[in-house]
XYZ file of N, CA and C in Angstrom:
780
model
N 83.822 127.071 106.983
C 83.676 126.074 105.909
C 83.332 124.716 106.507
N 82.416 124.005 105.843
C 82.220 122.616 106.227
C 83.336 121.775 105.594
N 83.327 120.468 105.872
C 84.450 119.643 105.436
C 84.584 119.596 103.917
N 83.477 119.473 103.228
C 83.551 119.410 101.764
C 84.078 120.724 101.197
N 83.660 121.846 101.770
C 84.168 123.147 101.322
C 85.662 123.267 101.618
N 86.091 122.734 102.748
C 87.523 122.760 103.090
C 88.337 121.979 102.068
N 87.864 120.805 101.698
C 88.570 119.984 100.710
C 88.667 120.734 99.386
N 87.579 121.337 98.965
C 87.592 122.074 97.693
C 88.538 123.275 97.755
N 88.540 123.960 98.894
C 89.462 125.087 99.059
C 90.908 124.614 98.942
N 91.253 123.541 99.630
C 92.623 123.034 99.591
C 93.010 122.602 98.188
N 92.102 121.963 97.485
C 92.384 121.568 96.099
C 92.621 122.783 95.213
N 91.806 123.818 95.379
C 92.004 125.041 94.577
C 93.363 125.659 94.852
N 93.732 125.715 96.135
C 95.027 126.296 96.496
C 96.184 125.522 95.864
N 96.104 124.201 95.902
C 97.193 123.389 95.354
C 97.225 123.460 93.831
N 96.063 123.516 93.217
C 96.031 123.620 91.751
C 96.486 124.997 91.278
N 96.277 126.027 92.084
C 96.830 127.337 91.747
C 98.354 127.283 91.740
N 98.934 126.471 92.632
C 100.391 126.288 92.660
C 100.873 125.411 91.510
N 100.040 124.450 91.108
C 100.443 123.452 90.116
C 99.430 123.414 88.969
N 99.320 124.512 88.213
C 98.272 124.594 87.177
C 98.401 123.527 86.093
N 99.580 122.980 85.899
C 99.752 121.939 84.879
C 98.934 120.692 85.190
N 98.477 120.575 86.436
C 97.717 119.389 86.827
C 96.206 119.581 86.709
N 95.765 120.737 86.224
C 94.325 121.007 86.165
C 93.587 120.007 85.276
N 94.159 119.666 84.135
C 93.489 118.726 83.228
C 93.331 117.364 83.889
N 94.368 116.920 84.573
C 94.296 115.643 85.279
C 93.277 115.715 86.416
N 93.245 116.839 87.110
C 92.314 116.999 88.223
C 90.869 116.984 87.754
N 90.637 117.447 86.532
C 89.278 117.497 86.003
C 88.675 116.111 85.815
N 89.489 115.075 85.832
C 88.988 113.703 85.688
C 88.313 113.208 86.965
N 88.549 113.902 88.088
C 87.914 113.526 89.341
C 86.510 114.115 89.396
N 85.555 113.335 89.861
C 84.180 113.829 89.954
C 84.059 114.841 91.087
N 82.889 115.440 91.210
C 82.640 116.439 92.251
C 82.282 115.809 93.588
N 82.217 114.495 93.666
C 81.829 113.841 94.917
C 82.864 114.104 96.004
N 82.443 114.015 97.233
C 83.331 114.248 98.361
C 84.514 113.280 98.329
N 84.251 111.995 98.077
C 85.319 111.000 98.090
C 86.328 111.235 96.973
N 85.842 111.579 95.793
C 86.755 111.838 94.678
C 87.584 113.092 94.935
N 86.958 114.113 95.466
C 87.702 115.340 95.750
C 88.724 115.118 96.870
N 88.389 114.243 97.827
C 89.372 113.927 98.885
C 90.530 113.123 98.302
N 90.232 112.211 97.377
C 91.302 111.453 96.720
C 92.191 112.387 95.900
N 91.588 113.380 95.259
C 92.364 114.370 94.517
C 93.271 115.148 95.456
N 92.755 115.528 96.616
C 93.573 116.274 97.569
C 94.790 115.463 97.993
N 94.583 114.202 98.314
C 95.733 113.385 98.696
C 96.739 113.294 97.554
N 96.245 113.114 96.337
C 97.147 113.022 95.188
C 97.954 114.305 95.011
N 97.301 115.446 95.143
C 97.999 116.723 94.992
C 99.014 116.942 96.108
N 98.652 116.559 97.317
C 99.592 116.665 98.433
C 100.810 115.765 98.205
N 100.562 114.586 97.656
C 101.650 113.637 97.426
C 102.666 114.143 96.415
N 102.231 114.906 95.416
C 103.152 115.321 94.351
C 103.718 116.720 94.573
N 103.234 117.448 95.566
C 103.705 118.820 95.788
C 105.140 118.815 96.308
N 105.990 119.578 95.653
C 107.369 119.735 96.105
C 107.393 120.558 97.398
N 108.349 120.316 98.273
C 108.378 121.048 99.543
C 108.727 122.518 99.352
N 107.897 123.371 99.861
C 108.189 124.796 99.985
C 107.163 125.401 100.925
N 107.284 126.676 101.211
C 106.483 127.310 102.247
C 104.991 127.182 101.982
N 104.231 127.046 103.063
C 102.776 126.932 103.008
C 102.153 128.188 103.617
N 101.033 128.622 103.061
C 100.345 129.781 103.630
C 99.681 129.382 104.942
N 99.544 130.343 105.844
C 98.892 130.069 107.126
C 97.454 129.617 106.920
N 96.770 130.198 105.940
C 95.379 129.823 105.683
C 95.295 128.369 105.229
N 96.211 127.970 104.360
C 96.220 126.584 103.904
C 96.479 125.640 105.076
N 97.471 125.959 105.892
C 97.817 125.083 107.010
C 96.648 124.951 107.981
N 95.975 126.051 108.290
C 94.828 125.978 109.198
C 93.746 125.061 108.644
N 93.436 125.225 107.364
C 92.382 124.404 106.761
C 92.800 122.942 106.677
N 94.029 122.693 106.251
C 94.522 121.320 106.170
C 94.517 120.659 107.540
N 95.009 121.369 108.565
C 95.089 120.793 109.904
C 93.703 120.513 110.479
N 92.758 121.384 110.185
C 91.379 121.158 110.636
C 90.826 119.871 110.022
N 91.067 119.682 108.734
C 90.592 118.479 108.045
C 91.271 117.230 108.587
N 92.599 117.254 108.676
C 93.328 116.066 109.109
C 93.041 115.732 110.569
N 92.835 116.744 111.395
C 92.491 116.493 112.793
C 91.136 115.815 112.911
N 90.168 116.269 112.114
C 88.840 115.644 112.135
C 88.918 114.200 111.651
N 89.715 113.958 110.613
C 89.870 112.588 110.111
C 90.575 111.704 111.133
N 91.555 112.255 111.828
C 92.255 111.507 112.875
C 91.284 111.068 113.971
N 90.403 111.962 114.372
C 89.460 111.619 115.432
C 88.427 110.602 114.947
N 88.027 110.678 113.686
C 87.076 109.692 113.159
C 87.693 108.304 113.081
N 88.953 108.237 112.685
C 89.631 106.934 112.638
C 89.771 106.347 114.034
N 89.972 107.213 115.002
C 90.143 106.784 116.385
C 91.605 106.652 116.755
N 91.988 107.311 117.835
C 93.359 107.232 118.327
C 93.485 106.020 119.240
N 94.524 105.232 119.024
C 94.768 104.028 119.818
C 95.866 104.327 120.838
N 95.555 104.096 122.098
C 96.507 104.352 123.180
C 97.540 103.239 123.242
N 98.802 103.598 123.078
C 99.885 102.621 123.188
C 99.941 102.045 124.598
N 99.655 102.869 125.592
C 99.688 102.406 126.978
C 98.681 101.291 127.221
N 97.598 101.262 126.439
C 96.546 100.264 126.648
C 96.848 98.935 125.957
N 97.870 98.886 125.117
C 98.170 97.653 124.385
C 98.851 96.647 125.301
N 98.329 95.437 125.315
C 98.912 94.394 126.153
C 100.280 93.984 125.621
N 101.199 93.761 126.532
C 102.524 93.300 126.122
C 102.504 91.786 125.915
N 103.510 91.302 125.205
C 103.574 89.878 124.908
C 104.090 89.125 126.132
N 103.770 87.847 126.256
C 104.199 87.078 127.430
C 105.716 87.101 127.613
N 106.137 87.415 128.817
C 107.558 87.424 129.139
C 108.310 88.655 128.670
N 107.613 89.586 128.037
C 108.257 90.813 127.534
C 107.379 91.993 127.921
N 107.641 92.595 129.059
C 106.752 93.641 129.554
C 106.947 94.991 128.874
N 107.812 95.037 127.847
C 108.036 96.300 127.122
C 107.765 96.168 125.633
N 107.250 95.029 125.195
C 106.999 94.805 123.763
C 105.542 94.429 123.547
N 104.903 95.076 122.569
C 103.525 94.763 122.196
C 103.450 94.531 120.692
N 102.464 93.750 120.297
C 102.179 93.505 118.887
C 100.785 94.029 118.596
N 100.662 94.836 117.532
C 99.350 95.404 117.190
C 99.197 95.412 115.674
N 98.059 94.962 115.210
C 97.760 94.965 113.777
C 96.826 96.117 113.466
N 97.247 97.002 112.582
C 96.395 98.124 112.227
C 97.174 99.259 111.593
N 96.545 100.404 111.530
C 97.077 101.607 110.888
C 97.997 102.330 111.869
N 99.269 102.404 111.554
C 100.239 103.015 112.468
C 99.944 104.493 112.727
N 99.223 105.148 111.814
C 98.918 106.571 112.004
C 97.828 106.781 113.056
N 97.314 105.727 113.650
C 96.340 105.850 114.743
C 97.002 105.780 116.118
N 98.253 105.374 116.180
C 98.905 105.132 117.465
C 99.425 106.425 118.088
N 99.225 106.564 119.403
C 99.670 107.779 120.085
C 101.043 107.590 120.738
N 101.875 106.765 120.136
C 103.240 106.577 120.644
C 103.988 107.902 120.655
N 105.015 107.986 121.482
C 105.875 109.160 121.414
C 106.430 109.326 120.003
N 106.751 108.208 119.352
C 107.219 108.265 117.962
C 106.754 107.028 117.215
N 106.388 107.212 115.964
C 106.185 106.099 115.048
C 107.335 106.117 114.041
N 107.650 104.956 113.502
C 108.777 104.835 112.580
C 108.271 104.778 111.151
N 108.869 105.599 110.324
C 108.549 105.636 108.898
C 109.666 104.980 108.107
N 109.305 104.032 107.249
C 110.268 103.428 106.332
C 110.414 104.363 105.136
N 111.413 105.209 105.187
C 111.574 106.308 104.239
C 112.423 105.895 103.041
N 112.421 106.753 102.021
C 113.367 106.596 100.917
C 114.577 107.482 101.179
N 115.603 107.332 100.371
C 116.878 108.013 100.637
C 116.767 109.532 100.528
N 115.750 110.038 99.815
C 115.560 111.481 99.724
C 114.841 112.032 100.953
N 114.214 111.153 101.712
C 113.539 111.464 102.976
C 112.359 112.423 102.817
N 111.833 112.555 101.605
C 110.782 113.544 101.362
C 109.391 112.935 101.276
N 109.272 111.631 101.499
C 107.977 110.986 101.343
C 107.796 110.458 99.933
N 106.745 109.692 99.766
C 106.438 109.071 98.470
C 105.711 110.068 97.578
N 106.169 110.212 96.347
C 105.564 111.154 95.399
C 104.573 110.477 94.453
N 104.278 109.197 94.667
C 103.292 108.513 93.821
C 101.895 108.800 94.356
N 101.040 109.442 93.571
C 99.728 109.858 94.082
C 98.914 108.678 94.620
N 98.515 108.788 95.886
C 97.652 107.797 96.484
C 98.287 106.451 96.753
N 99.597 106.352 96.629
C 100.263 105.064 96.821
C 100.061 104.580 98.259
N 99.959 103.265 98.442
C 99.632 102.728 99.755
C 100.855 102.306 100.560
N 102.056 102.751 100.189
C 103.237 102.438 100.995
C 103.161 103.200 102.320
N 103.894 102.730 103.312
C 103.839 103.335 104.635
C 104.328 104.784 104.602
N 105.298 105.079 103.754
C 105.827 106.435 103.620
C 104.724 107.394 103.182
N 103.955 106.986 102.187
C 102.864 107.815 101.685
C 101.766 107.955 102.735
N 101.417 106.854 103.379
C 100.348 106.870 104.380
C 100.688 107.828 105.524
N 101.917 107.762 106.012
C 102.309 108.621 107.131
C 102.332 110.087 106.712
N 102.948 110.389 105.574
C 102.987 111.783 105.119
C 101.586 112.325 104.859
N 100.707 111.511 104.298
C 99.347 111.965 103.987
C 98.562 112.282 105.245
N 98.785 111.523 106.312
C 98.065 111.762 107.561
C 98.686 112.888 108.376
N 99.998 113.084 108.245
C 100.679 114.126 109.019
C 100.453 115.512 108.446
N 100.349 115.601 107.120
C 100.193 116.893 106.472
C 101.466 117.348 105.790
N 101.342 118.377 104.974
C 102.465 118.823 104.147
C 103.619 119.400 104.958
N 103.379 119.769 106.204
C 104.489 120.254 107.031
C 105.556 119.185 107.218
N 105.156 117.919 107.175
C 106.129 116.852 107.380
C 107.135 116.821 106.237
N 106.675 116.975 105.015
C 107.604 116.994 103.871
C 108.551 118.178 103.976
N 108.035 119.323 104.381
C 108.899 120.503 104.509
C 109.923 120.306 105.625
N 109.517 119.692 106.733
C 110.464 119.421 107.820
C 111.556 118.464 107.354
N 111.171 117.450 106.593
C 112.162 116.513 106.056
C 113.092 117.211 105.070
N 112.523 118.093 104.255
C 113.342 118.818 103.283
C 114.366 119.696 103.988
N 113.965 120.293 105.100
C 114.904 121.121 105.861
C 116.060 120.282 106.390
N 115.751 119.088 106.877
C 116.812 118.181 107.323
C 117.762 117.832 106.188
N 117.204 117.574 105.018
C 118.031 117.169 103.884
C 118.853 118.328 103.344
N 118.290 119.536 103.378
C 119.070 120.704 102.958
C 120.263 120.894 103.878
N 120.050 120.718 105.171
C 121.141 120.869 106.128
C 122.174 119.759 105.965
N 121.712 118.568 105.636
C 122.624 117.431 105.500
C 123.414 117.482 104.200
N 122.751 117.884 103.127
C 123.430 118.069 101.850
C 123.644 116.811 101.028
N 123.080 115.704 101.454
C 123.204 114.459 100.677
C 122.092 113.508 101.094
N 121.880 112.461 100.293
C 120.844 111.484 100.602
C 121.073 110.845 101.966
N 119.997 110.380 102.552
C 120.079 109.722 103.851
C 120.679 108.327 103.698
N 121.731 108.012 104.430
C 122.326 106.673 104.338
C 121.382 105.598 104.887
N 121.493 104.415 104.367
C 120.731 103.279 104.874
C 121.145 102.972 106.314
N 120.140 102.664 107.141
C 120.405 102.200 108.497
C 120.511 103.267 109.559
N 120.403 104.540 109.190
C 120.444 105.614 110.179
C 119.026 106.102 110.472
N 118.883 107.173 111.237
C 117.553 107.656 111.597
C 117.560 109.164 111.783
N 116.453 109.774 111.412
C 116.214 111.195 111.635
C 114.877 111.350 112.350
N 114.676 112.492 112.990
C 113.442 112.731 113.729
C 112.807 114.044 113.299
N 111.485 114.031 113.181
C 110.709 115.244 112.902
C 109.489 115.244 113.819
N 108.827 116.383 113.959
C 107.527 116.375 114.646
C 106.525 115.497 113.893
N 105.454 115.108 114.589
C 104.410 114.297 113.966
C 103.307 115.125 113.336
N 103.269 116.414 113.629
C 102.269 117.337 113.085
C 100.849 116.829 113.359
N 100.093 116.397 112.379
C 98.699 116.016 112.610
C 98.510 114.554 113.000
N 99.585 113.851 113.245
C 99.497 112.484 113.732
C 99.237 112.471 115.235
N 98.677 111.384 115.769
C 98.604 111.263 117.224
C 99.994 111.158 117.859
N 100.934 110.573 117.126
C 102.310 110.458 117.618
C 102.957 111.838 117.669
N 103.767 112.052 118.708
C 104.441 113.347 118.839
C 105.521 113.526 117.779
N 106.190 112.439 117.415
C 107.310 112.514 116.489
C 107.238 111.376 115.465
N 107.985 111.569 114.385
C 108.216 110.508 113.408
C 109.715 110.261 113.327
N 110.103 109.011 113.443
C 111.485 108.601 113.211
C 111.572 108.052 111.793
N 112.423 108.652 110.982
C 112.552 108.265 109.575
C 113.826 107.437 109.409
N 113.695 106.265 108.830
C 114.865 105.422 108.592
C 114.775 104.784 107.219
N 115.914 104.667 106.556
C 115.970 104.087 105.209
C 116.478 102.656 105.322
N 115.635 101.717 105.002
C 116.023 100.316 105.049
C 116.691 99.873 103.760
N 117.295 98.684 103.780
C 117.949 98.166 102.574
C 116.937 97.779 101.500
N 117.308 98.018 100.258
C 116.494 97.622 99.102
C 117.046 96.304 98.566
N 116.198 95.305 98.432
C 116.638 93.982 98.012
C 116.303 93.779 96.531
N 117.339 93.556 95.728
C 117.145 93.359 94.285
C 117.634 91.996 93.812
N 118.216 91.231 94.694
C 118.733 89.901 94.349
C 118.752 89.053 95.595
N 119.653 88.089 95.681
C 119.752 87.270 96.895
C 120.061 88.129 98.113
N 119.487 87.744 99.247
C 119.709 88.464 100.494
C 121.154 88.293 100.952
N 121.802 89.412 101.281
C 123.199 89.381 101.718
C 123.284 89.654 103.214
N 124.407 89.294 103.808
C 124.603 89.567 105.230
C 124.594 91.067 105.492
N 125.115 91.855 104.538
C 125.094 93.308 104.711
C 123.649 93.823 104.760
N 122.755 93.239 103.987
C 121.353 93.647 104.043
C 120.777 93.407 105.432
N 121.105 92.258 105.998
C 120.626 91.938 107.346
C 121.168 92.949 108.366
N 122.440 93.267 108.245
C 123.050 94.200 109.183
C 122.465 95.599 109.033
N 122.197 96.024 107.804
C 121.624 97.346 107.593
C 120.203 97.431 108.143
N 119.439 96.351 108.027
C 118.095 96.364 108.593
C 118.162 96.430 110.115
N 119.037 95.642 110.708
C 119.209 95.709 112.166
C 119.625 97.112 112.595
N 120.463 97.752 111.799
C 120.915 99.106 112.106
C 119.754 100.099 112.122
N 118.752 99.893 111.264
C 117.571 100.765 111.275
C 116.903 100.742 112.640
N 116.712 99.541 113.187
C 116.053 99.404 114.484
C 116.925 99.979 115.607
N 118.219 99.696 115.568
C 119.113 100.231 116.589
C 119.147 101.754 116.539
N 119.246 102.308 115.335
C 119.344 103.763 115.192
C 118.084 104.463 115.687
N 116.928 103.896 115.374
C 115.669 104.506 115.819
C 115.564 104.489 117.341
N 115.909 103.372 117.950
C 115.822 103.290 119.408
C 116.864 104.179 120.087
N 118.044 104.276 119.499
C 119.072 105.151 120.057
C 118.633 106.614 119.975
N 118.050 107.011 118.864
C 117.590 108.387 118.709
C 116.414 108.665 119.634
N 115.514 107.702 119.764
C 114.394 107.863 120.693
C 114.891 108.066 122.116
N 115.863 107.278 122.524
C 116.412 107.419 123.874
C 117.106 108.775 124.039
N 117.859 109.180 123.010
C 118.547 110.474 123.067
C 117.554 111.618 123.271
N 116.378 111.508 122.664
C 115.368 112.564 122.757
C 114.430 112.388 123.944
N 114.672 111.360 124.756
C 113.857 111.156 125.946
C 112.490 110.573 125.668
N 112.317 109.881 124.541
C 111.025 109.299 124.188
C 110.856 107.961 124.893
N 109.635 107.660 125.302
C 109.368 106.458 126.087
C 108.671 105.355 125.293
N 108.024 105.675 124.194
C 107.334 104.639 123.414
C 107.596 104.854 121.926
N 107.835 103.740 121.239
C 108.142 103.761 119.802
C 107.333 102.661 119.123
N 106.693 102.996 118.019
C 105.965 102.005 117.223
C 106.676 101.827 115.890
N 107.082 100.594 115.612
C 107.789 100.273 114.372
C 106.830 99.711 113.333
N 106.985 100.157 112.107
C 106.382 99.463 110.980
C 107.316 98.317 110.580
N 106.931 97.558 109.576
C 107.766 96.435 109.095
C 108.742 96.978 108.048
N 109.848 97.507 108.504
C 110.798 98.230 107.658
C 111.306 97.347 106.515
N 111.300 97.909 105.317
C 111.881 97.313 104.100
C 111.100 96.151 103.507
N 109.983 95.749 104.124
C 109.297 94.552 103.629
C 108.269 94.842 102.545
N 108.000 96.108 102.264
C 107.049 96.450 101.219
C 107.742 96.566 99.871
N 107.782 97.798 99.351
C 108.368 98.014 98.025
C 109.882 97.809 98.013
N 110.500 97.662 99.202
C 111.943 97.399 99.247
C 112.258 95.901 99.230
N 111.234 95.054 99.322
C 111.315 93.609 99.019
C 112.200 92.788 99.962
N 112.379 93.237 101.195
C 113.089 92.387 102.158
C 112.153 91.245 102.543
N 112.612 89.991 102.530
C 111.735 88.868 102.896
C 111.119 89.058 104.275
N 109.812 88.897 104.365
C 109.090 89.256 105.582
C 109.516 88.429 106.786
N 109.678 87.121 106.618
C 110.041 86.274 107.759
C 111.396 86.666 108.344
N 112.370 86.865 107.457
C 113.711 87.214 107.916
C 113.736 88.619 108.511
N 112.984 89.537 107.911
C 112.924 90.904 108.431
C 112.338 90.918 109.846
N 111.298 90.137 110.067
C 110.683 90.082 111.392
C 111.638 89.473 112.418
N 112.343 88.431 112.019
C 113.306 87.811 112.941
C 114.370 88.817 113.368
N 114.880 89.568 112.399
C 115.895 90.583 112.692
C 115.312 91.677 113.585
N 114.096 92.118 113.268
C 113.464 93.182 114.047
C 113.292 92.774 115.502
N 112.748 91.592 115.723
C 112.476 91.142 117.089
C 113.776 90.959 117.871
N 114.750 90.300 117.267
C 116.019 90.071 117.962
C 116.711 91.385 118.285
N 116.754 92.299 117.321
C 117.451 93.567 117.527
C 116.781 94.396 118.609
N 115.468 94.475 118.567
C 114.752 95.258 119.574
C 114.942 94.653 120.959
N 114.826 93.344 121.071
C 115.034 92.709 122.381
C 116.435 92.992 122.914
N 117.426 92.899 122.044
C 118.801 93.178 122.464
C 118.956 94.629 122.909
N 118.383 95.553 122.137
C 118.511 96.979 122.460
C 117.820 97.329 123.778
N 116.669 96.710 124.028
C 115.906 97.059 125.226
C 116.612 96.641 126.517
N 117.585 95.766 126.405
C 118.336 95.376 127.600
C 119.070 96.567 128.203
N 119.404 97.556 127.348
C 120.174 98.711 127.834
C 119.489 100.041 127.550
N 118.267 100.009 127.028
C 117.588 101.232 126.602
C 116.615 101.723 127.660
N 116.426 103.044 127.709
C 115.439 103.644 128.606
C 114.048 103.705 127.971
N 113.932 103.321 126.705
C 112.615 103.274 126.059
C 111.751 102.254 126.795
N 110.540 102.659 127.137
C 109.709 101.827 128.009
C 108.786 100.887 127.256
N 108.434 101.223 126.011
C 107.524 100.341 125.272
C 107.799 100.427 123.782
N 107.881 99.263 123.159
C 108.030 99.164 121.709
C 106.835 98.391 121.171
N 106.212 98.939 120.160
C 105.092 98.276 119.501
C 105.525 97.858 118.104
N 105.370 96.580 117.791
C 105.507 96.131 116.416
C 104.131 96.268 115.780
N 104.004 97.262 114.903
C 102.736 97.535 114.231
C 102.762 96.849 112.872
N 101.872 95.891 112.674
C 101.883 95.105 111.444
C 100.631 95.396 110.630
N 100.783 95.310 109.322
C 99.670 95.513 108.404
C 99.447 94.208 107.650
N 98.263 93.669 107.755
C 97.953 92.444 107.022
C 98.141 91.199 107.870
N 97.384 90.162 107.518
C 97.373 88.930 108.303
C 98.687 88.173 108.224
N 99.367 88.221 107.070
C 100.626 87.495 106.950
C 101.658 88.033 107.939
N 101.808 89.345 107.999
C 102.766 89.929 108.938
C 102.363 89.658 110.384
N 101.075 89.711 110.681
C 100.628 89.416 112.047
C 101.015 87.996 112.453
N 100.803 87.053 111.531
C 101.127 85.657 111.831
C 102.616 85.490 112.079
N 103.437 86.116 111.247
C 104.899 85.982 111.378
C 105.359 86.504 112.731
N 104.911 87.697 113.103
C 105.338 88.281 114.375
C 104.755 87.527 115.561
N 103.541 87.054 115.419
C 102.916 86.302 116.511
C 103.716 85.039 116.805
N 104.168 84.360 115.775
C 104.957 83.143 115.980
C 106.298 83.439 116.649
N 106.864 84.607 116.379
C 108.147 84.973 116.981
C 108.003 85.453 118.428
N 106.869 86.032 118.750
C 106.727 86.698 120.051
C 105.924 85.899 121.066
N 105.129 84.945 120.610
C 104.228 84.238 121.534
C 104.622 82.766 121.652
């Protein structure tokens, strides 16, 4: 199959599983871009359960080709900030980084974002990794038997990502004035991820800006906490490189002022 045929095959397979969505799917045109957008939407809403080997092969072939077109960014090649030989700042798509682990700002169910095509980091990472990531997260949650507490961390394979692993952490959700407990829970996210990375023998970790998107943690304060916590942790950690991966010019400016 060529790429367009692969996309159509995957859409047919998912719609066979979710026939109630056929009418909605019919609103997408036959163009390659529309059919690819439909595929992402269907992947986003699919509940975790077993995948056929044929589906996984086709999905992985597609996602691998897309990964190579986007271009893999070598974490080792990123320059560190002055005076910090283990910290780098990079602006771009975290799903391009070949870190040992990238950090996902997850929700308490740990299953990824179910909003079709949503641009949150949770959705972006799950969409690039493939449906195996949701199933791996579901297995963790079945074993745990309850929602993931704020400030802790779990690890899964990266599947179709350049990163070997994904560290999933649930940051605090801000609905009113910022509290000291919110600050402590955000710091705990960074500590937990680095502790788990060290436990698993990982040498490089790329952090997204945890809680600053749909969880509404103020960006300036979140960055201050992130930088301070990571610097403190690295004093005793075997992790060799931490990348602060930022999306958008505002976040880049905030981190640049803190690190340079």
